[in-house]
CSV table of C-alpha atoms in Angstrom, one decimal:
chain,number,residue,atom,x,y,z
A,1,MET,CA,36.6,123.9,47.0
A,2,ALA,CA,36.0,120.8,49.1
A,3,SER,CA,39.7,119.9,48.8
A,4,CYS,CA,40.7,123.4,50.0
A,5,ASN,CA,38.5,123.1,53.0
A,6,SER,CA,39.9,119.8,53.8
A,7,LEU,CA,43.5,121.1,53.6
A,8,PHE,CA,42.6,124.1,55.8
A,9,PHE,CA,41.1,121.8,58.4
A,10,LEU,CA,44.1,119.5,58.4
A,11,LEU,CA,46.5,122.5,58.8
A,12,PHE,CA,44.3,123.9,61.6
A,13,MET,CA,44.3,120.6,63.5
A,14,LEU,CA,48.1,120.3,63.1
A,15,LEU,CA,48.6,123.8,64.5
A,16,VAL,CA,46.4,122.9,67.5
A,17,PHE,CA,48.3,119.7,68.1
A,18,VAL,CA,51.7,121.5,68.0
A,19,ILE,CA,50.6,124.2,70.4
A,20,SER,CA,49.1,121.7,72.8
A,21,PHE,CA,52.2,119.5,72.6
A,22,GLN,CA,54.5,122.3,73.4
A,23,PHE,CA,52.7,123.1,76.6
A,24,ILE,CA,51.8,119.6,77.9
A,25,THR,CA,54.6,117.2,76.9
A,26,VAL,CA,56.1,115.4,79.8
A,27,GLU,CA,59.7,114.4,80.5
A,28,ALA,CA,60.9,111.4,82.5
A,29,LYS,CA,60.2,111.8,86.2
A,30,THR,CA,61.3,110.0,89.4
A,31,VAL,CA,59.4,110.7,92.6
A,32,SER,CA,61.7,110.7,95.6
A,33,LEU,CA,60.9,108.0,98.1
A,34,SER,CA,58.3,106.4,95.9
A,35,PHE,CA,58.2,103.3,93.8
A,36,PRO,CA,57.1,103.6,90.1
A,37,LEU,CA,54.6,100.8,90.2
A,38,THR,CA,52.0,99.9,87.6
A,39,SER,CA,48.6,101.6,88.2
A,40,ALA,CA,46.2,100.1,90.7
A,41,PRO,CA,42.7,99.5,89.4
A,42,LEU,CA,40.1,102.2,90.2
A,43,SER,CA,37.6,100.9,92.7
A,44,THR,CA,33.9,101.1,92.0
A,45,LYS,CA,33.5,103.5,94.9
A,46,HIS,CA,36.2,105.8,93.4
A,47,ALA,CA,34.6,105.6,90.0
A,48,SER,CA,31.2,106.6,91.4
A,49,ILE,CA,32.5,109.6,93.3
A,50,LEU,CA,34.6,110.9,90.4
A,51,SER,CA,31.8,110.3,87.9
A,52,SER,CA,29.7,112.7,90.0
A,53,LEU,CA,32.6,115.2,90.0
A,54,ALA,CA,32.9,115.0,86.2
A,55,THR,CA,29.3,115.7,85.6
A,56,SER,CA,29.1,118.6,88.1
A,57,SER,CA,32.4,120.4,87.5
A,58,ARG,CA,32.0,123.8,86.0
A,59,PRO,CA,33.9,125.1,83.0
A,60,ARG,CA,37.1,127.0,83.6
A,61,SER,CA,37.0,130.7,84.2
A,62,ASN,CA,38.6,133.1,81.7
A,63,GLN,CA,40.3,134.9,84.5
A,64,THR,CA,44.0,135.6,83.6
A,65,SER,CA,46.7,134.9,86.1
A,66,SER,CA,49.4,137.4,87.2
A,67,PRO,CA,52.7,137.3,85.4
A,68,PRO,CA,55.2,134.7,86.7
A,69,PHE,CA,58.3,135.4,88.8
A,70,ASN,CA,56.5,138.0,91.0
A,71,TYR,CA,55.6,135.8,94.0
A,72,ASN,CA,55.5,137.4,97.4
A,73,TYR,CA,53.6,134.8,99.4
A,74,LYS,CA,54.1,134.0,103.1
A,75,SER,CA,52.4,131.5,105.3
A,76,SER,CA,52.9,129.7,108.6
A,77,PHE,CA,53.0,125.9,108.7
A,78,LYS,CA,52.4,123.3,111.5
A,79,TYR,CA,55.3,121.0,112.4
A,80,SER,CA,55.1,117.7,114.2
A,81,MET,CA,56.5,115.0,112.0
A,82,ALA,CA,55.8,116.8,108.7
A,83,LEU,CA,55.6,120.4,107.5
A,84,MET,CA,51.9,121.1,107.1
A,85,VAL,CA,50.8,124.2,105.3
A,86,SER,CA,47.3,125.4,104.5
A,87,LEU,CA,46.9,126.7,101.0
A,88,PRO,CA,43.9,128.4,99.2
A,89,ILE,CA,42.9,126.3,96.2
A,90,GLY,CA,40.1,126.9,93.7
A,91,THR,CA,37.8,129.9,92.8
A,92,PRO,CA,36.6,131.0,95.3
A,93,PRO,CA,39.5,129.5,97.4
A,94,GLN,CA,39.1,126.6,99.7
A,95,SER,CA,41.8,126.1,102.4
A,96,GLN,CA,43.6,122.7,102.0
A,97,GLN,CA,46.2,121.1,104.3
A,98,MET,CA,49.2,119.9,102.3
A,99,VAL,CA,52.6,118.5,103.3
A,100,ILE,CA,55.6,120.6,102.1
A,101,ASP,CA,57.6,117.9,100.2
A,102,THR,CA,60.8,118.8,98.3
A,103,GLY,CA,61.3,115.1,97.6
A,104,SER,CA,58.3,114.5,95.4
A,105,GLN,CA,56.7,115.9,92.2
A,106,LEU,CA,52.9,115.5,92.0
A,107,SER,CA,50.8,117.7,94.2
A,108,TRP,CA,47.5,116.2,95.3
A,109,ILE,CA,44.6,117.1,97.5
A,110,GLN,CA,41.6,115.3,99.1
A,111,CYS,CA,38.5,115.7,97.0
A,112,HIS,CA,34.9,114.9,97.8
A,113,ARG,CA,31.4,115.2,96.4
A,114,LYS,CA,28.6,116.4,98.7
A,115,SER,CA,26.2,113.7,99.7
A,116,PRO,CA,22.7,114.5,101.1
A,117,ARG,CA,23.0,111.6,103.5
A,118,LYS,CA,26.1,112.8,105.4
A,119,PRO,CA,28.1,116.1,105.7
A,120,PRO,CA,31.3,116.3,103.7
A,121,PRO,CA,34.7,116.2,105.4
A,122,THR,CA,35.5,119.8,106.4
A,123,THR,CA,39.2,119.4,105.3
A,124,SER,CA,38.4,118.1,101.8
A,125,PHE,CA,38.1,120.0,98.6
A,126,ASP,CA,34.7,120.3,96.9
A,127,PRO,CA,35.2,120.6,93.2
A,128,SER,CA,31.6,121.6,92.6
A,129,LEU,CA,32.2,124.9,94.4
A,130,SER,CA,35.1,126.0,92.2
A,131,SER,CA,34.6,127.7,88.8
A,132,THR,CA,38.2,126.9,87.8
A,133,PHE,CA,38.2,123.1,88.4
A,134,SER,CA,38.4,120.7,85.5
A,135,LEU,CA,39.2,117.0,85.1
A,136,LEU,CA,41.7,115.5,82.7
A,137,PRO,CA,40.1,113.1,80.2
A,138,CYS,CA,41.8,109.9,78.9
A,139,ASN,CA,42.8,111.5,75.6
A,140,HIS,CA,44.8,114.2,77.4
A,141,PRO,CA,48.6,113.9,76.6
A,142,GLU,CA,49.3,113.4,80.3
A,143,CYS,CA,47.5,110.1,80.2
A,144,LYS,CA,49.6,108.9,77.2
A,145,PRO,CA,53.2,109.8,78.1
A,146,ARG,CA,55.8,109.5,75.5
A,147,ILE,CA,58.5,108.3,77.9
A,148,PRO,CA,58.4,104.5,78.5
A,149,ASP,CA,59.8,104.8,82.1
A,150,PHE,CA,57.4,107.5,83.2
A,151,THR,CA,57.1,107.1,87.0
A,152,LEU,CA,53.6,108.5,87.5
A,153,PRO,CA,51.6,105.5,86.2
A,154,THR,CA,48.4,106.6,84.6
A,155,THR,CA,45.5,104.7,83.2
A,156,CYS,CA,42.1,105.4,81.7
A,157,ASP,CA,39.4,104.6,84.2
A,158,GLN,CA,35.9,103.4,83.5
A,159,ASN,CA,34.6,107.0,83.3
A,160,ARG,CA,37.2,107.9,80.6
A,161,LEU,CA,39.1,110.0,83.1
A,162,CYS,CA,42.8,110.1,83.7
A,163,HIS,CA,43.6,108.0,86.8
A,164,TYR,CA,47.0,107.8,88.6
A,165,SER,CA,48.5,105.7,91.3
A,166,TYR,CA,51.8,105.0,93.0
A,167,PHE,CA,53.3,104.1,96.3
A,168,TYR,CA,55.6,106.1,98.5
A,169,ALA,CA,58.4,104.2,100.2
A,170,ASP,CA,56.6,104.2,103.5
A,171,GLY,CA,53.8,102.2,101.8
A,172,THR,CA,51.3,105.1,101.4
A,173,LEU,CA,49.3,104.7,98.3
A,174,ALA,CA,48.5,107.9,96.3
A,175,GLU,CA,45.8,107.5,93.8
A,176,GLY,CA,43.0,109.4,92.2
A,177,ASN,CA,42.3,111.5,89.1
A,178,LEU,CA,44.5,114.1,87.5
A,179,VAL,CA,42.8,117.5,87.4
A,180,ARG,CA,43.5,121.2,86.7
A,181,GLU,CA,43.0,123.8,89.4
A,182,LYS,CA,44.3,127.2,90.4
A,183,PHE,CA,45.9,128.2,93.7
A,184,THR,CA,44.5,131.6,94.8
A,185,LEU,CA,47.3,133.0,96.8
A,186,SER,CA,45.7,136.5,97.2
A,187,ASN,CA,43.1,138.7,95.7
A,188,SER,CA,45.5,139.8,93.0
A,189,ARG,CA,47.6,136.7,92.6
A,190,THR,CA,46.5,133.3,91.3
A,191,THR,CA,48.5,130.6,89.6
A,192,PRO,CA,47.6,129.3,86.2
A,193,PRO,CA,45.5,126.1,86.2
A,194,LEU,CA,48.0,123.5,87.5
A,195,ILE,CA,47.9,119.7,87.0
A,196,LEU,CA,47.4,118.0,90.4
A,197,GLY,CA,45.9,114.8,91.8
A,198,CYS,CA,42.4,114.7,93.2
A,199,ALA,CA,42.0,111.8,95.6
A,200,ALA,CA,38.4,110.8,96.2
A,201,GLU,CA,39.4,108.7,99.1
A,202,SER,CA,42.7,108.3,101.0
A,203,GLY,CA,43.9,107.0,104.4
A,204,GLU,CA,45.7,110.3,104.8
A,205,ALA,CA,44.1,113.4,106.2
A,206,GLU,CA,46.2,115.8,104.1
A,207,GLY,CA,47.5,116.2,100.6
A,208,ILE,CA,51.0,116.7,99.3
A,209,LEU,CA,52.6,119.9,97.9
A,210,GLY,CA,55.2,118.4,95.5
A,211,LEU,CA,58.2,120.8,95.2
A,212,ASN,CA,61.0,119.0,93.5
A,213,LEU,CA,62.5,119.9,90.1
A,214,GLY,CA,60.1,117.8,88.0
A,215,ARG,CA,58.0,119.4,85.3
A,216,LEU,CA,54.8,118.7,87.1
A,217,SER,CA,55.9,120.0,90.5
A,218,PHE,CA,54.0,122.9,92.0
A,219,VAL,CA,57.0,125.3,91.7
A,220,SER,CA,57.7,124.2,88.1
A,221,GLN,CA,54.2,124.6,86.8
A,222,ALA,CA,53.6,127.8,88.8
A,223,LYS,CA,57.0,129.2,87.7
A,224,VAL,CA,58.0,130.0,91.3
A,225,PRO,CA,61.6,131.3,91.2
A,226,ARG,CA,62.5,130.4,94.8
A,227,PHE,CA,60.9,129.2,98.0
A,228,SER,CA,62.0,128.7,101.6
A,229,TYR,CA,60.9,127.4,105.0
A,230,CYS,CA,62.1,127.6,108.5
A,231,VAL,CA,61.6,124.4,110.6
A,232,PRO,CA,61.0,125.2,114.3
A,233,ILE,CA,62.3,123.0,117.2
A,234,ARG,CA,59.7,120.3,117.5
A,235,ASN,CA,57.8,119.5,120.7
A,236,ALA,CA,58.5,116.1,122.2
A,237,ARG,CA,56.1,113.2,121.8
A,238,ASP,CA,53.0,115.5,122.2
A,239,GLY,CA,54.1,117.3,119.0
A,240,ILE,CA,51.2,115.8,117.0
A,241,ASN,CA,48.6,117.3,119.4
A,242,ASN,CA,50.7,120.3,120.2
A,243,PRO,CA,52.6,121.3,117.0
A,244,THR,CA,55.0,124.2,116.7
A,245,PHE,CA,54.7,126.7,113.8
A,246,GLY,CA,57.3,127.6,111.2
A,247,THR,CA,57.4,130.0,108.2
A,248,PHE,CA,57.0,129.3,104.5
A,249,TYR,CA,57.8,131.7,101.6
A,250,LEU,CA,57.0,131.5,97.9
A,251,GLY,CA,59.3,134.1,96.3
A,252,GLN,CA,61.7,136.4,98.0
A,253,ASN,CA,62.7,135.8,101.6
A,254,PRO,CA,63.8,139.0,103.4
A,255,HIS,CA,66.4,136.9,105.3
A,256,SER,CA,68.1,135.5,102.3
A,257,PRO,CA,71.1,138.0,102.3
A,258,THR,CA,72.3,136.1,105.4
A,259,PHE,CA,72.2,132.6,103.8
A,260,ARG,CA,75.1,130.6,102.7
A,261,TYR,CA,74.5,128.8,99.4
A,262,ILE,CA,75.7,125.6,97.8
A,263,ASP,CA,75.1,124.8,94.1
A,264,LEU,CA,72.9,121.9,93.1
A,265,LEU,CA,74.7,119.1,91.4
A,266,THR,CA,73.8,118.1,87.9
A,267,PHE,CA,74.7,114.9,86.1
A,268,PRO,CA,74.7,113.7,82.5
A,269,ARG,CA,71.7,111.6,81.4
A,270,SER,CA,74.0,108.6,81.3
A,271,GLN,CA,74.2,108.8,85.1
A,272,HIS,CA,70.5,108.2,85.5
A,273,SER,CA,69.5,104.8,86.7
A,274,PRO,CA,66.8,103.2,88.9
A,275,ASN,CA,68.8,104.2,92.0
A,276,PHE,CA,69.1,107.9,90.9
A,277,ASP,CA,66.5,110.6,91.2
A,278,PRO,CA,67.3,113.3,88.6
A,279,LEU,CA,64.6,115.6,89.9
A,280,ALA,CA,65.8,115.8,93.5
A,281,TYR,CA,67.7,118.6,95.1
A,282,THR,CA,71.1,116.9,94.9
A,283,VAL,CA,73.9,118.5,96.9
A,284,GLY,CA,77.6,117.7,97.5
A,285,LEU,CA,77.9,116.4,101.0
A,286,ALA,CA,81.6,116.3,101.9
A,287,GLY,CA,81.7,114.8,105.4
A,288,ILE,CA,80.2,114.3,108.8
A,289,LYS,CA,81.6,115.2,112.3
A,290,ILE,CA,80.3,113.7,115.5
A,291,GLY,CA,81.6,114.6,119.0
A,292,GLY,CA,84.4,116.7,117.6
A,293,LYS,CA,85.7,114.0,115.3
A,294,LYS,CA,85.4,114.1,111.5
A,295,LEU,CA,84.5,110.6,110.5
A,296,ASN,CA,86.6,108.6,108.0
A,297,ILE,CA,83.9,108.3,105.3
A,298,SER,CA,85.0,107.8,101.7
A,299,ALA,CA,84.0,110.7,99.5
A,300,ALA,CA,82.4,108.1,97.1
A,301,ALA,CA,79.7,107.4,99.7
A,302,PHE,CA,78.3,110.9,99.1
A,303,ARG,CA,78.3,110.9,95.3
A,304,PRO,CA,76.3,108.8,92.9
A,305,ASP,CA,78.1,105.7,91.6
A,306,ALA,CA,77.6,104.2,88.1
A,307,GLY,CA,74.3,102.7,89.4
A,308,GLY,CA,73.1,105.9,91.0
A,309,SER,CA,73.7,104.9,94.6
A,310,GLY,CA,75.1,107.6,96.9
A,311,GLN,CA,73.1,110.6,95.9
A,312,THR,CA,72.7,113.2,98.7
A,313,ILE,CA,69.4,115.1,98.7
A,314,ILE,CA,67.6,117.7,100.9
A,315,ASP,CA,64.1,116.4,101.5
A,316,SER,CA,61.5,118.2,103.7
A,317,GLY,CA,59.1,115.3,103.2
A,318,THR,CA,61.2,112.7,105.0
A,319,GLN,CA,61.3,113.0,108.8
A,320,TYR,CA,64.7,111.5,109.6
A,321,THR,CA,68.1,111.5,108.0
A,322,PHE,CA,69.1,108.3,106.1
A,323,LEU,CA,72.6,107.3,105.0
A,324,VAL,CA,74.0,104.6,102.7
A,325,ASP,CA,75.8,101.8,104.4
A,326,ALA,CA,79.3,103.1,103.8
A,327,ALA,CA,78.4,106.3,105.7
A,328,TYR,CA,76.0,104.8,108.2
A,329,GLY,CA,78.5,102.3,109.4
A,330,LYS,CA,81.0,105.0,110.3
A,331,VAL,CA,78.4,107.0,112.1
A,332,ARG,CA,77.3,104.0,114.1
A,333,GLU,CA,80.9,103.1,115.0
A,334,GLN,CA,81.4,106.6,116.5
A,335,ILE,CA,78.1,106.5,118.4
A,336,VAL,CA,79.1,103.1,119.8
A,337,ARG,CA,82.5,104.5,120.8
A,338,LEU,CA,81.0,107.5,122.6
A,339,ALA,CA,77.9,105.9,124.2
A,340,GLY,CA,77.8,102.2,123.3
A,341,ALA,CA,77.3,101.1,126.9
A,342,LYS,CA,74.0,102.8,127.0
A,343,LEU,CA,72.6,101.5,123.6
A,344,LYS,CA,69.3,99.7,123.8
A,345,LYS,CA,70.2,96.2,122.5
A,346,GLY,CA,68.2,94.6,119.7
A,347,TYR,CA,65.9,97.5,119.3
A,348,ALA,CA,65.0,99.4,116.2
A,349,TYR,CA,62.3,102.1,116.2
A,350,GLY,CA,60.0,101.8,113.2
A,351,GLY,CA,62.4,99.3,111.7
A,352,ALA,CA,64.6,102.2,110.8
A,353,LEU,CA,66.4,103.8,113.8
A,354,ASP,CA,68.6,101.3,115.6
A,355,MET,CA,70.8,103.6,117.7
A,356,CYS,CA,68.5,104.1,120.6
A,357,PHE,CA,68.8,104.6,124.3
A,358,ASP,CA,67.0,104.4,127.6
A,359,GLY,CA,67.8,106.8,130.3
A,360,ASN,CA,68.6,110.5,130.6
A,361,ALA,CA,68.6,112.0,127.1
A,362,VAL,CA,70.5,115.0,128.2
A,363,GLU,CA,73.4,113.0,129.7
A,364,ILE,CA,73.5,110.7,126.6
A,365,GLY,CA,73.5,113.7,124.3
A,366,ARG,CA,76.3,115.3,126.3
A,367,SER,CA,78.4,112.1,126.0
A,368,ILE,CA,77.9,112.1,122.2
A,369,GLY,CA,78.3,115.8,121.5
A,370,ASP,CA,77.3,117.9,118.5
A,371,MET,CA,77.0,116.7,114.9
A,372,VAL,CA,78.0,118.6,111.7
A,373,PHE,CA,77.2,118.0,108.1
A,374,PHE,CA,79.9,119.5,105.8
A,375,PHE,CA,79.0,120.4,102.2
A,376,GLU,CA,81.1,121.6,99.3
A,377,ASN,CA,82.2,125.3,99.3
A,378,GLY,CA,82.8,125.2,103.0
A,379,VAL,CA,79.1,125.4,104.0
A,380,ALA,CA,78.1,123.4,107.1
A,381,ILE,CA,75.0,122.5,109.1
A,382,SER,CA,75.7,122.3,112.8
A,383,ILE,CA,73.3,120.2,114.9
A,384,ASP,CA,73.3,120.7,118.6
A,385,LYS,CA,73.7,117.6,120.8
A,386,GLY,CA,70.1,118.3,122.0
A,387,ARG,CA,68.8,117.8,118.5
A,388,ILE,CA,70.7,114.8,117.4
A,389,MET,CA,68.2,112.4,119.0
A,390,ASP,CA,64.4,112.1,118.8
A,391,ASP,CA,62.0,111.2,121.6
A,392,VAL,CA,60.2,108.1,120.2
A,393,GLY,CA,58.1,107.4,123.3
A,394,GLY,CA,58.3,105.1,126.3
A,395,GLY,CA,61.4,106.9,127.6
A,396,VAL,CA,63.4,105.9,124.5
A,397,HIS,CA,65.5,108.3,122.5
A,398,CYS,CA,67.0,107.4,119.1
A,399,ILE,CA,69.7,109.0,117.0
A,400,ALA,CA,67.6,110.4,114.2
A,401,ILE,CA,69.7,108.7,111.5
A,402,GLY,CA,68.8,105.4,109.8
A,403,ARG,CA,70.0,103.1,107.0
A,404,SER,CA,68.8,104.1,103.6
A,405,GLU,CA,68.2,100.4,103.0
A,406,SER,CA,65.3,100.5,105.5
A,407,LEU,CA,63.5,102.8,103.1
A,408,GLY,CA,64.4,100.7,100.1
A,409,VAL,CA,66.5,103.5,98.6
A,410,ALA,CA,70.2,104.0,97.9
A,411,SER,CA,70.5,107.7,98.7
A,412,ASN,CA,71.7,109.9,101.5
A,413,ILE,CA,68.7,111.9,102.7
A,414,ILE,CA,68.8,114.9,105.1
A,415,GLY,CA,65.3,114.9,106.5
A,416,ASN,CA,63.3,117.7,108.3
A,417,PHE,CA,64.4,116.6,111.8
A,418,HIS,CA,67.9,117.8,111.1
A,419,GLN,CA,66.7,121.0,109.4
A,420,GLN,CA,65.3,122.4,112.7
A,421,ASN,CA,66.1,126.0,113.4
A,422,LEU,CA,67.4,126.5,109.8
A,423,TRP,CA,66.1,128.6,107.0
A,424,VAL,CA,66.4,126.4,103.9
A,425,GLU,CA,65.9,128.1,100.6
A,426,PHE,CA,65.6,126.5,97.2
A,427,ASP,CA,66.6,128.9,94.4
A,428,LEU,CA,65.4,127.4,91.1
A,429,ILE,CA,66.8,130.2,89.0
A,430,ARG,CA,70.4,129.9,90.1
A,431,ARG,CA,70.0,126.2,90.9
A,432,ARG,CA,71.3,126.4,94.5
A,433,VAL,CA,70.2,125.7,98.1
A,434,GLY,CA,70.8,128.2,100.9
A,435,PHE,CA,71.0,127.7,104.7
A,436,GLY,CA,70.7,130.2,107.5
A,437,THR,CA,70.4,129.7,111.2
A,438,ALA,CA,67.4,131.1,113.0
A,439,ASP,CA,65.0,130.6,115.9
A,440,CYS,CA,62.3,129.3,113.6
A,441,SER,CA,59.6,129.5,116.2
A,442,ILE,CA,59.7,133.3,116.1
A,443,SER,CA,61.1,133.8,112.5
A,444,LYS,CA,59.1,136.3,110.4
């Protein structure tokens, strides 16, 4: 009898392992505009805060989520340099500010533990108030990835909790503990518990809504079939204090019948390399026109080479557009030909934008003209001469295009500045991206 019980127990544990493995195994991931670094050590202060969270977090609710593929969620977002949406997280929901980022995978929020000595930050998430919050322990499969080049470094912290850390290309450090929590989008619609980061402390005031094609992205975990946003024309340098507002959809967009679509490019696994992001929204850029002239840029500049350099991605989380040297050099040649006499010599804004001007921006824009990005299938994005440059302060305006090398990447990236007054839809079912012109400040 003892041997039968032992056999039954072993079979039961094997079944539990197989089921868990099917739902939680992780594939290789590359976070756009971030460097896969080894984990940073968890500070004592972080450990203390998250230890309190661990002991106070409540067990998960048995509430079931609605079936997937039926999202009909609409929200506005603030736009200054980033697309900032407020989403309801937890049970009951707490409103959290998150950057809409199609170039990264892991979503994370600011977390805190109430202290009797000082009031908690009003923008942070309080796990102790949510009945659906749970922390991932060290023995969770996510903390022991099977893939050697897993680009979300995780370690086991001193409280036996799963800790993550990595750097974005701009130097921002994202670190904290991996947790599970629901997004409560309406009274009748909640997501399943999703894996996301819980930052006990951060220099940033907002979190990130990771929306790329990775398995751990918000749209992948929540099984969102499509999402879209409309970026409004940004206010000038006072945009941070006086943002404009755009529209964000999860699910069907009523404007999508007017969109023009391009298919996402896919590549064999042999194409993957340190310079290639297989989880990005990669599109076929075919050419650039400035001032009525199509630039003589080799098609190879817009397609990944053997080392992965040359990929073209649509990234809402990057402010400006960045091009690899072969494309950037031709753009700069044309700008110099059209307005070289007015260029600000020896100046580079933020170490990234070096085509900058003093003087009347309207006149300079008129001398340069419009810009057009041409994609495969005849789809194009036209950028009016008034939106080709950004006001960077002090009377200086810069062409909103930089060298990819300044970010430490080897990709062409179309950032949110050149997505203004456009609907951009990401269709995950048909693996395509759609564009539609609009006045995004009034789009519904």
